[in-house]
Amino acid sequence: MIYTKILGTGRYVPKTIVTNEDLKQYVDTSDEWIYSRTGIKERHVSIDESSLDLSYQAAINAIDKANIDKDEIDLIIVATVTSDYAFPGVSNLLQAKLGIENIMAFDINAACSGFIYAMQIADKMIKSKSFKKALIIGVEILSRLTDWRDRNTCVLFGDGAGAMVIGESETNQIKDIITGSQGDVDMLLYCKNPELKSLKHNKISVQDHIHMQGNEVFKFASRIMPKTINQLIERNNITMDDIQYIVAHQANARIIQKAAKELNVSMDKMYVNINHYGNTSAASVPVAIDEAIEKGYINRGDLFATVAFGGGLTWGGALIQY
Ligand code: UT7
């Protein structure tokens, strides 16, 4: 039987920091409003780095920590809604930049749940014996999809990349992954593609920005995150006490607090770094896992859960022994 495990994790965020105070230049807002409603103090924004650049730095960091040769990687999956090009994918460009030849590389889009979707695909592809070591990336440059005149959204997001190398294992460490989708017919959270040039109208491409009905997304998130964790607990015949730590998608500190309350766990069990990064969408979970490991909240042998929700609407959760 082939199992899987995490070999290494990494992250990278662009250098430029935009504080809540800085945002007052663009919209009618305040540090008090943003911090009390979201837990965010600052976010990193990419001025001139691409999704490929962020992914590459995070990938190198994860490969180093996995202590493997990059040529051992035979699969790359990048989760993003901010690919630099419609095609090629960030994954294909990353493969070339890393100098790894003749491997499978592709991008997926499941918004903020994208990294967990990618993890599930890679996990299953390794367990099917088709691949041995996968590099999974969650990367986002949402600052380029943000309407900087819309205070409802522009204060929330940030840019970054997180990476993970997973590989074959003799012991069962990536124990279970759940993913789900509920097509967002009410358009609670969306961003249109640039208009494709119509032969008939000869239109000019216009980039859209993020639209969100925050309250409705908040309610969905507060319901789906604890539900997913409870499903992982039931499916794996464990109790909440068996889980040492929970790394949730960083969309709003109040959503994480609500999830903790619903799950009846202390906030000491929940990782929170949204104060420094804002919501980095697909990058949020891998960046948080990498930091939680680095800070010693998750140690080798610990059982932890991760959970996310996002545009789609999508959600996902995983139960992993590190
Ligand atoms: O990764 C998934 C993506 N998104 C999310 O997970 C977001 C989920 N939703 C949320 O996090 C919250 O709903 C928000 C943080 C977006 C909004 O917080 P809220 O407590 O739900 O506020 P609200 O939308 O109900 O707005 C309350 C008030 C409104 O003013 P009025 O109508 O009461 O006068 C807003 O116009 O706050 C106002 N407001 C702001 N004021 C200052 C909205 N944004 C701002 C702002 N600064 N940036």
mmCIF file of C-alpha atoms and ligand atoms in Angstrom:
data_model
loop_
_atom_site.group_PDB
_atom_site.id
_atom_site.type_symbol
_atom_site.label_atom_id
_atom_site.label_comp_id
_atom_site.label_asym_id
_atom_site.label_seq_id
_atom_site.Cartn_x
_atom_site.Cartn_y
_atom_site.Cartn_z
ATOM 1 C CA MET A 1 0.000 0.000 0.000
ATOM 2 C CA ILE A 2 1.339 3.442 -0.932
ATOM 3 C CA TYR A 3 0.708 6.260 1.531
ATOM 4 C CA THR A 4 1.742 9.914 1.394
ATOM 5 C CA LYS A 5 3.400 12.451 3.668
ATOM 6 C CA ILE A 6 4.536 16.072 3.744
ATOM 7 C CA LEU A 7 8.241 16.278 2.892
ATOM 8 C CA GLY A 8 8.637 20.046 3.180
ATOM 9 C CA THR A 9 6.800 23.362 3.131
ATOM 10 C CA GLY A 10 7.758 26.891 2.101
ATOM 11 C CA ARG A 11 6.435 30.394 1.552
ATOM 12 C CA TYR A 12 7.218 33.730 0.022
ATOM 13 C CA VAL A 13 5.534 37.116 0.231
ATOM 14 C CA PRO A 14 6.467 40.282 -1.665
ATOM 15 C CA LYS A 15 8.411 42.906 0.266
ATOM 16 C CA THR A 16 6.009 45.858 -0.012
ATOM 17 C CA ILE A 17 3.700 46.194 2.984
ATOM 18 C CA VAL A 18 0.453 48.194 2.850
ATOM 19 C CA THR A 19 -0.843 49.068 6.323
ATOM 20 C CA ASN A 20 -4.403 49.931 7.298
ATOM 21 C CA GLU A 21 -3.203 53.522 7.715
ATOM 22 C CA ASP A 22 -1.931 53.513 4.114
ATOM 23 C CA LEU A 23 -5.373 52.453 2.871
ATOM 24 C CA LYS A 24 -6.892 55.669 4.188
ATOM 25 C CA GLN A 25 -5.365 57.359 1.139
ATOM 26 C CA TYR A 26 -7.641 55.373 -1.166
ATOM 27 C CA VAL A 27 -10.900 54.791 0.709
ATOM 28 C CA ASP A 28 -12.926 56.065 3.642
ATOM 29 C CA THR A 29 -11.755 53.567 6.267
ATOM 30 C CA SER A 30 -9.822 53.301 9.530
ATOM 31 C CA ASP A 31 -7.396 50.956 11.251
ATOM 32 C CA GLU A 32 -9.995 50.551 14.003
ATOM 33 C CA TRP A 33 -12.709 49.362 11.550
ATOM 34 C CA ILE A 34 -10.443 47.008 9.624
ATOM 35 C CA TYR A 35 -8.754 45.454 12.668
ATOM 36 C CA SER A 36 -11.921 45.035 14.737
ATOM 37 C CA ARG A 37 -13.958 43.566 11.827
ATOM 38 C CA THR A 38 -11.265 41.391 10.248
ATOM 39 C CA GLY A 39 -8.137 41.114 12.426
ATOM 40 C CA ILE A 40 -6.022 42.551 9.587
ATOM 41 C CA LYS A 41 -3.291 45.129 10.313
ATOM 42 C CA GLU A 42 -1.256 44.931 7.103
ATOM 43 C CA ARG A 43 -0.876 42.973 3.869
ATOM 44 C CA HIS A 44 1.974 42.336 1.417
ATOM 45 C CA VAL A 45 1.488 43.594 -2.112
ATOM 46 C CA SER A 46 3.443 42.715 -5.228
ATOM 47 C CA ILE A 47 4.508 45.786 -7.156
ATOM 48 C CA ASP A 48 6.337 44.098 -10.010
ATOM 49 C CA GLU A 49 6.693 40.421 -9.181
ATOM 50 C CA SER A 50 4.529 37.914 -11.055
ATOM 51 C CA SER A 51 2.670 34.854 -9.765
ATOM 52 C CA LEU A 52 5.528 32.850 -11.254
ATOM 53 C CA ASP A 53 8.113 34.870 -9.275
ATOM 54 C CA LEU A 54 6.258 34.352 -5.985
ATOM 55 C CA SER A 55 5.729 30.646 -6.725
ATOM 56 C CA TYR A 56 9.374 30.110 -7.595
ATOM 57 C CA GLN A 57 10.620 31.572 -4.297
ATOM 58 C CA ALA A 58 8.110 29.537 -2.265
ATOM 59 C CA ALA A 59 8.986 26.389 -4.251
ATOM 60 C CA ILE A 60 12.743 26.767 -3.657
ATOM 61 C CA ASN A 61 12.057 27.242 0.051
ATOM 62 C CA ALA A 62 9.908 24.065 0.238
ATOM 63 C CA ILE A 63 12.335 21.974 -1.845
ATOM 64 C CA ASP A 64 15.211 23.056 0.444
ATOM 65 C CA LYS A 65 13.273 22.113 3.556
ATOM 66 C CA ALA A 66 12.186 18.802 2.008
ATOM 67 C CA ASN A 67 15.897 18.126 1.538
ATOM 68 C CA ILE A 68 15.389 16.597 -1.894
ATOM 69 C CA ASP A 69 16.862 17.201 -5.317
ATOM 70 C CA LYS A 70 14.404 19.220 -7.438
ATOM 71 C CA ASP A 71 14.704 16.567 -10.161
ATOM 72 C CA GLU A 72 12.936 14.079 -7.870
ATOM 73 C CA ILE A 73 9.721 16.089 -8.392
ATOM 74 C CA ASP A 74 7.560 14.528 -11.090
ATOM 75 C CA LEU A 75 4.349 16.531 -10.686
ATOM 76 C CA ILE A 76 3.623 20.254 -10.195
ATOM 77 C CA ILE A 77 0.156 21.593 -9.413
ATOM 78 C CA VAL A 78 -0.425 25.326 -8.938
ATOM 79 C CA ALA A 79 -3.679 26.594 -7.428
ATOM 80 C CA THR A 80 -4.386 30.185 -8.425
ATOM 81 C CA VAL A 81 -6.996 32.585 -9.774
ATOM 82 C CA THR A 82 -4.266 35.039 -10.776
ATOM 83 C CA SER A 83 -2.234 33.167 -13.347
ATOM 84 C CA ASP A 84 0.134 35.479 -15.224
ATOM 85 C CA TYR A 85 -1.263 34.229 -18.546
ATOM 86 C CA ALA A 86 -4.461 32.489 -19.681
ATOM 87 C CA PHE A 87 -1.883 29.982 -20.873
ATOM 88 C CA PRO A 88 0.765 28.738 -20.256
ATOM 89 C CA GLY A 89 -0.044 28.008 -16.623
ATOM 90 C CA VAL A 90 2.103 29.216 -13.738
ATOM 91 C CA SER A 91 2.889 25.504 -13.211
ATOM 92 C CA ASN A 92 4.369 25.136 -16.707
ATOM 93 C CA LEU A 93 6.505 28.257 -16.364
ATOM 94 C CA LEU A 94 7.578 27.149 -12.893
ATOM 95 C CA GLN A 95 8.619 23.767 -14.236
ATOM 96 C CA ALA A 96 10.860 25.533 -16.776
ATOM 97 C CA LYS A 97 12.239 28.011 -14.211
ATOM 98 C CA LEU A 98 13.089 25.171 -11.827
ATOM 99 C CA GLY A 99 14.736 23.349 -14.743
ATOM 100 C CA ILE A 100 12.778 20.129 -14.267
ATOM 101 C CA GLU A 101 12.127 18.314 -17.525
ATOM 102 C CA ASN A 102 9.404 16.005 -18.801
ATOM 103 C CA ILE A 103 6.987 16.051 -15.901
ATOM 104 C CA MET A 104 3.287 16.769 -15.598
ATOM 105 C CA ALA A 105 2.450 20.359 -14.598
ATOM 106 C CA PHE A 106 -0.935 22.048 -14.550
ATOM 107 C CA ASP A 107 -2.922 24.823 -12.808
ATOM 108 C CA ILE A 108 -6.257 24.575 -11.040
ATOM 109 C CA ASN A 109 -8.769 27.221 -9.956
ATOM 110 C CA ALA A 110 -10.796 26.686 -6.802
ATOM 111 C CA ALA A 111 -10.179 30.168 -5.351
ATOM 112 C CA CYS A 112 -9.281 30.155 -1.631
ATOM 113 C CA SER A 113 -9.859 26.367 -1.374
ATOM 114 C CA GLY A 114 -7.493 25.784 -4.300
ATOM 115 C CA PHE A 115 -4.547 24.555 -2.279
ATOM 116 C CA ILE A 116 -6.604 21.826 -0.582
ATOM 117 C CA TYR A 117 -8.050 20.793 -3.956
ATOM 118 C CA ALA A 118 -4.472 20.600 -5.332
ATOM 119 C CA MET A 119 -3.360 18.597 -2.321
ATOM 120 C CA GLN A 120 -6.170 16.099 -2.854
ATOM 121 C CA ILE A 121 -5.351 15.668 -6.547
ATOM 122 C CA ALA A 122 -1.612 15.212 -5.858
ATOM 123 C CA ASP A 123 -2.283 12.844 -2.962
ATOM 124 C CA LYS A 124 -4.489 10.620 -5.123
ATOM 125 C CA MET A 125 -2.068 10.721 -8.062
ATOM 126 C CA ILE A 126 0.789 9.557 -5.828
ATOM 127 C CA LYS A 127 -1.371 6.898 -4.170
ATOM 128 C CA SER A 128 -2.285 5.609 -7.652
ATOM 129 C CA LYS A 129 1.495 5.051 -8.160
ATOM 130 C CA SER A 130 1.603 7.345 -11.206
ATOM 131 C CA PHE A 131 3.879 9.881 -9.476
ATOM 132 C CA LYS A 132 6.299 9.874 -6.550
ATOM 133 C CA LYS A 133 6.828 13.456 -5.421
ATOM 134 C CA ALA A 134 4.552 16.424 -6.057
ATOM 135 C CA LEU A 135 5.220 20.134 -5.651
ATOM 136 C CA ILE A 136 1.970 21.923 -4.804
ATOM 137 C CA ILE A 137 1.711 25.692 -4.803
ATOM 138 C CA GLY A 138 -1.005 28.146 -3.761
ATOM 139 C CA VAL A 139 -0.215 31.577 -5.195
ATOM 140 C CA GLU A 140 -2.217 34.745 -5.555
ATOM 141 C CA ILE A 141 -1.728 38.375 -6.566
ATOM 142 C CA LEU A 142 -5.225 39.536 -5.670
ATOM 143 C CA SER A 143 -4.020 43.142 -5.449
ATOM 144 C CA ARG A 144 -4.350 43.137 -9.254
ATOM 145 C CA LEU A 145 -7.987 42.019 -9.146
ATOM 146 C CA THR A 146 -8.907 44.409 -6.351
ATOM 147 C CA ASP A 147 -10.898 47.581 -6.905
ATOM 148 C CA TRP A 148 -8.865 50.002 -4.764
ATOM 149 C CA ARG A 149 -11.892 52.335 -4.638
ATOM 150 C CA ASP A 150 -14.117 49.689 -2.986
ATOM 151 C CA ARG A 151 -13.625 49.718 0.786
ATOM 152 C CA ASN A 152 -15.775 46.588 1.140
ATOM 153 C CA THR A 153 -13.081 44.488 -0.540
ATOM 154 C CA CYS A 154 -9.780 46.356 -0.932
ATOM 155 C CA VAL A 155 -8.925 46.212 2.773
ATOM 156 C CA LEU A 156 -9.199 42.411 2.859
ATOM 157 C CA PHE A 157 -6.741 40.916 0.421
ATOM 158 C CA GLY A 158 -2.987 40.425 0.113
ATOM 159 C CA ASP A 159 -0.458 38.709 -2.159
ATOM 160 C CA GLY A 160 1.767 35.699 -1.499
ATOM 161 C CA ALA A 161 2.682 32.105 -2.266
ATOM 162 C CA GLY A 162 2.877 28.928 -0.213
ATOM 163 C CA ALA A 163 4.382 25.610 -1.277
ATOM 164 C CA MET A 164 4.436 22.008 -0.146
ATOM 165 C CA VAL A 165 6.276 18.931 -1.376
ATOM 166 C CA ILE A 166 4.420 15.704 -0.732
ATOM 167 C CA GLY A 167 5.686 12.247 -1.529
ATOM 168 C CA GLU A 168 5.306 8.510 -1.114
ATOM 169 C CA SER A 169 5.435 7.199 2.408
ATOM 170 C CA GLU A 170 5.397 3.847 4.153
ATOM 171 C CA THR A 171 3.218 5.308 6.884
ATOM 172 C CA ASN A 172 -0.238 6.852 6.430
ATOM 173 C CA GLN A 173 0.314 10.558 7.162
ATOM 174 C CA ILE A 174 -1.906 12.480 4.767
ATOM 175 C CA LYS A 175 -4.890 10.655 6.192
ATOM 176 C CA ASP A 176 -7.939 12.213 4.611
ATOM 177 C CA ILE A 177 -8.951 15.105 2.360
ATOM 178 C CA ILE A 178 -12.473 16.392 1.776
ATOM 179 C CA THR A 179 -13.442 18.869 -0.947
ATOM 180 C CA GLY A 180 -16.784 20.311 -2.014
ATOM 181 C CA SER A 181 -18.478 22.806 -4.290
ATOM 182 C CA GLN A 182 -21.768 24.627 -4.219
ATOM 183 C CA GLY A 183 -22.132 26.596 -7.462
ATOM 184 C CA ASP A 184 -22.513 30.255 -6.549
ATOM 185 C CA VAL A 185 -25.676 31.001 -8.553
ATOM 186 C CA ASP A 186 -26.350 34.057 -6.388
ATOM 187 C CA MET A 187 -22.920 35.410 -7.321
ATOM 188 C CA LEU A 188 -21.894 36.095 -3.720
ATOM 189 C CA LEU A 189 -18.220 36.182 -4.636
ATOM 190 C CA TYR A 190 -16.919 36.523 -8.179
ATOM 191 C CA CYS A 191 -14.581 38.201 -10.612
ATOM 192 C CA LYS A 192 -15.287 38.128 -14.360
ATOM 193 C CA ASN A 193 -12.627 37.118 -16.858
ATOM 194 C CA PRO A 194 -11.353 39.905 -19.075
ATOM 195 C CA GLU A 195 -13.947 40.206 -21.843
ATOM 196 C CA LEU A 196 -12.885 38.028 -24.723
ATOM 197 C CA LYS A 197 -12.641 40.038 -27.904
ATOM 198 C CA SER A 198 -15.765 39.326 -29.902
ATOM 199 C CA LEU A 199 -15.398 39.060 -33.658
ATOM 200 C CA LYS A 200 -18.738 40.794 -33.967
ATOM 201 C CA HIS A 201 -18.205 43.756 -31.655
ATOM 202 C CA ASN A 202 -14.432 44.068 -31.735
ATOM 203 C CA LYS A 203 -14.481 44.883 -28.004
ATOM 204 C CA ILE A 204 -11.449 45.954 -26.020
ATOM 205 C CA SER A 205 -10.528 43.676 -23.095
ATOM 206 C CA VAL A 206 -11.432 45.127 -19.713
ATOM 207 C CA GLN A 207 -10.192 43.584 -16.462
ATOM 208 C CA ASP A 208 -12.943 43.125 -13.895
ATOM 209 C CA HIS A 209 -12.416 43.210 -10.126
ATOM 210 C CA ILE A 210 -13.563 41.225 -7.108
ATOM 211 C CA HIS A 211 -17.249 41.513 -6.157
ATOM 212 C CA MET A 212 -18.401 40.151 -2.817
ATOM 213 C CA GLN A 213 -21.485 40.076 -0.614
ATOM 214 C CA GLY A 214 -19.373 39.912 2.543
ATOM 215 C CA ASN A 215 -22.143 39.085 5.008
ATOM 216 C CA GLU A 216 -23.385 36.101 3.005
ATOM 217 C CA VAL A 217 -19.874 34.757 2.475
ATOM 218 C CA PHE A 218 -19.234 35.206 6.203
ATOM 219 C CA LYS A 219 -22.306 33.070 7.047
ATOM 220 C CA PHE A 220 -21.314 30.378 4.558
ATOM 221 C CA ALA A 221 -17.745 30.279 5.916
ATOM 222 C CA SER A 222 -18.848 30.127 9.550
ATOM 223 C CA ARG A 223 -21.044 27.109 8.747
ATOM 224 C CA ILE A 224 -18.808 25.158 6.343
ATOM 225 C CA MET A 225 -15.483 25.285 8.226
ATOM 226 C CA PRO A 226 -16.652 23.599 11.464
ATOM 227 C CA LYS A 227 -18.820 21.200 9.431
ATOM 228 C CA THR A 228 -15.800 20.077 7.390
ATOM 229 C CA ILE A 229 -13.632 19.578 10.488
ATOM 230 C CA ASN A 230 -16.432 17.551 12.125
ATOM 231 C CA GLN A 231 -16.702 15.403 8.981
ATOM 232 C CA LEU A 232 -12.965 14.689 9.116
ATOM 233 C CA ILE A 233 -13.305 13.697 12.774
ATOM 234 C CA GLU A 234 -16.248 11.362 12.095
ATOM 235 C CA ARG A 235 -14.800 9.775 8.953
ATOM 236 C CA ASN A 236 -11.550 8.980 10.736
ATOM 237 C CA ASN A 237 -13.017 7.765 13.995
ATOM 238 C CA ILE A 238 -11.145 10.259 16.134
ATOM 239 C CA THR A 239 -12.119 12.971 18.595
ATOM 240 C CA MET A 240 -11.291 16.662 18.628
ATOM 241 C CA ASP A 241 -8.742 15.930 21.368
ATOM 242 C CA ASP A 242 -6.719 13.838 18.900
ATOM 243 C CA ILE A 243 -6.179 16.939 16.728
ATOM 244 C CA GLN A 244 -3.303 19.001 18.090
ATOM 245 C CA TYR A 245 -3.758 22.029 15.852
ATOM 246 C CA ILE A 246 -6.065 23.577 13.248
ATOM 247 C CA VAL A 247 -4.856 25.743 10.388
ATOM 248 C CA ALA A 248 -7.838 27.497 8.827
ATOM 249 C CA HIS A 249 -8.025 29.718 5.750
ATOM 250 C CA GLN A 250 -7.227 33.265 6.842
ATOM 251 C CA ALA A 251 -10.175 35.296 5.513
ATOM 252 C CA ASN A 252 -11.330 36.985 8.707
ATOM 253 C CA ALA A 253 -10.178 36.452 12.315
ATOM 254 C CA ARG A 254 -13.842 36.576 13.392
ATOM 255 C CA ILE A 255 -14.664 33.611 11.107
ATOM 256 C CA ILE A 256 -11.840 31.623 12.743
ATOM 257 C CA GLN A 257 -13.119 32.599 16.211
ATOM 258 C CA LYS A 258 -16.651 31.518 15.282
ATOM 259 C CA ALA A 259 -15.349 28.187 13.974
ATOM 260 C CA ALA A 260 -13.388 27.623 17.209
ATOM 261 C CA LYS A 261 -16.500 28.373 19.252
ATOM 262 C CA GLU A 262 -18.646 26.031 17.156
ATOM 263 C CA LEU A 263 -16.018 23.280 17.499
ATOM 264 C CA ASN A 264 -15.704 23.993 21.216
ATOM 265 C CA VAL A 265 -11.937 24.459 21.056
ATOM 266 C CA SER A 266 -9.760 27.200 22.461
ATOM 267 C CA MET A 267 -8.243 29.787 20.102
ATOM 268 C CA ASP A 268 -4.873 28.380 21.277
ATOM 269 C CA LYS A 269 -5.576 25.501 18.898
ATOM 270 C CA MET A 270 -6.193 27.784 15.886
ATOM 271 C CA TYR A 271 -3.421 29.385 13.823
ATOM 272 C CA VAL A 272 -3.959 33.082 13.057
ATOM 273 C CA ASN A 273 -1.628 35.176 10.909
ATOM 274 C CA ILE A 274 -4.195 37.272 9.051
ATOM 275 C CA ASN A 275 -2.921 40.372 10.913
ATOM 276 C CA HIS A 276 0.236 40.356 8.744
ATOM 277 C CA TYR A 277 -1.061 39.057 5.417
ATOM 278 C CA GLY A 278 -4.779 39.703 4.951
ATOM 279 C CA ASN A 279 -6.575 37.108 2.865
ATOM 280 C CA THR A 280 -4.126 35.643 0.335
ATOM 281 C CA SER A 281 -6.702 33.235 -1.138
ATOM 282 C CA ALA A 282 -5.052 30.003 -2.394
ATOM 283 C CA ALA A 283 -1.776 30.995 -0.686
ATOM 284 C CA SER A 284 -3.369 31.413 2.733
ATOM 285 C CA VAL A 285 -3.401 27.754 3.858
ATOM 286 C CA PRO A 286 0.131 26.765 2.734
ATOM 287 C CA VAL A 287 1.655 30.004 4.064
ATOM 288 C CA ALA A 288 -0.064 29.415 7.422
ATOM 289 C CA ILE A 289 0.971 25.728 7.572
ATOM 290 C CA ASP A 290 4.588 26.653 6.818
ATOM 291 C CA GLU A 291 4.606 29.337 9.518
ATOM 292 C CA ALA A 292 2.878 27.097 12.067
ATOM 293 C CA ILE A 293 5.566 24.448 11.495
ATOM 294 C CA GLU A 294 8.375 27.005 11.659
ATOM 295 C CA LYS A 295 7.050 28.443 14.931
ATOM 296 C CA GLY A 296 6.766 24.993 16.471
ATOM 297 C CA TYR A 297 2.949 24.846 16.707
ATOM 298 C CA ILE A 298 3.054 21.739 14.502
ATOM 299 C CA ASN A 299 5.854 19.231 15.097
ATOM 300 C CA ARG A 300 6.740 15.935 13.398
ATOM 301 C CA GLY A 301 4.229 13.303 14.528
ATOM 302 C CA ASP A 302 1.486 15.828 15.388
ATOM 303 C CA LEU A 303 -1.975 15.352 13.916
ATOM 304 C CA PHE A 304 -3.322 18.595 12.501
ATOM 305 C CA ALA A 305 -6.311 19.645 10.430
ATOM 306 C CA THR A 306 -6.517 22.311 7.779
ATOM 307 C CA VAL A 307 -9.706 23.808 6.350
ATOM 308 C CA ALA A 308 -10.633 26.415 3.754
ATOM 309 C CA PHE A 309 -13.570 27.950 1.888
ATOM 310 C CA GLY A 310 -13.777 30.369 -0.978
ATOM 311 C CA GLY A 311 -15.149 31.515 -4.293
ATOM 312 C CA GLY A 312 -16.985 28.906 -6.298
ATOM 313 C CA LEU A 313 -18.283 28.485 -3.700
ATOM 314 C CA THR A 314 -15.777 25.828 -2.715
ATOM 315 C CA TRP A 315 -14.444 24.284 0.465
ATOM 316 C CA GLY A 316 -11.963 21.671 1.598
ATOM 317 C CA GLY A 317 -10.336 20.155 4.640
ATOM 318 C CA ALA A 318 -7.507 17.748 5.365
ATOM 319 C CA LEU A 319 -6.357 15.624 8.276
ATOM 320 C CA ILE A 320 -2.605 15.207 8.306
ATOM 321 C CA GLN A 321 0.002 13.691 10.583
ATOM 322 C CA TYR A 322 3.076 15.838 10.054
HETATM 323 O O1 UT7 B 1 -11.815 34.054 1.129
HETATM 324 C C1 UT7 B 1 -13.184 34.264 1.006
HETATM 325 C C2 UT7 B 1 -13.511 35.683 0.747
HETATM 326 N N1 UT7 B 1 -14.138 36.545 1.656
HETATM 327 C C3 UT7 B 1 -14.495 36.440 2.953
HETATM 328 O O2 UT7 B 1 -14.334 35.480 3.617
HETATM 329 C C4 UT7 B 1 -15.167 37.604 3.570
HETATM 330 C C5 UT7 B 1 -16.299 37.250 4.501
HETATM 331 N N2 UT7 B 1 -16.933 38.421 5.029
HETATM 332 C C6 UT7 B 1 -16.338 39.243 5.908
HETATM 333 O O3 UT7 B 1 -15.227 39.006 6.321
HETATM 334 C C7 UT7 B 1 -17.110 40.436 6.426
HETATM 335 O O4 UT7 B 1 -18.448 40.333 5.988
HETATM 336 C C8 UT7 B 1 -16.500 41.792 5.958
HETATM 337 C C9 UT7 B 1 -15.178 42.035 6.670
HETATM 338 C C10 UT7 B 1 -16.277 41.798 4.467
HETATM 339 C C11 UT7 B 1 -17.439 42.920 6.307
HETATM 340 O O5 UT7 B 1 -17.678 42.948 7.729
HETATM 341 P P1 UT7 B 1 -19.157 43.117 8.285
HETATM 342 O O6 UT7 B 1 -19.045 43.160 9.749
HETATM 343 O O7 UT7 B 1 -19.963 42.006 7.650
HETATM 344 O O8 UT7 B 1 -19.545 44.547 7.760
HETATM 345 P P2 UT7 B 1 -20.718 44.977 6.755
HETATM 346 O O9 UT7 B 1 -20.407 44.513 5.356
HETATM 347 O O10 UT7 B 1 -22.023 44.548 7.350
HETATM 348 O O11 UT7 B 1 -20.604 46.529 6.803
HETATM 349 C C12 UT7 B 1 -20.892 47.278 7.979
HETATM 350 C C13 UT7 B 1 -20.619 48.740 7.705
HETATM 351 C C14 UT7 B 1 -21.278 49.264 6.426
HETATM 352 O O12 UT7 B 1 -21.695 50.585 6.675
HETATM 353 P P3 UT7 B 1 -23.238 50.913 6.969
HETATM 354 O O13 UT7 B 1 -23.967 50.434 5.751
HETATM 355 O O14 UT7 B 1 -23.574 50.120 8.200
HETATM 356 O O15 UT7 B 1 -23.229 52.388 7.164
HETATM 357 C C15 UT7 B 1 -20.148 49.284 5.441
HETATM 358 O O16 UT7 B 1 -20.328 50.256 4.423
HETATM 359 O O17 UT7 B 1 -19.222 48.961 7.545
HETATM 360 C C16 UT7 B 1 -18.996 49.678 6.332
HETATM 361 N N3 UT7 B 1 -17.713 49.286 5.781
HETATM 362 C C17 UT7 B 1 -16.551 49.896 6.112
HETATM 363 N N4 UT7 B 1 -16.297 50.938 6.928
HETATM 364 C C18 UT7 B 1 -15.006 51.313 7.055
HETATM 365 C C19 UT7 B 1 -17.440 48.271 4.920
HETATM 366 N N5 UT7 B 1 -16.113 48.220 4.668
HETATM 367 C C20 UT7 B 1 -15.551 49.218 5.399
HETATM 368 C C21 UT7 B 1 -14.226 49.673 5.570
HETATM 369 N N6 UT7 B 1 -13.990 50.704 6.387
HETATM 370 N N7 UT7 B 1 -13.187 49.084 4.926
#
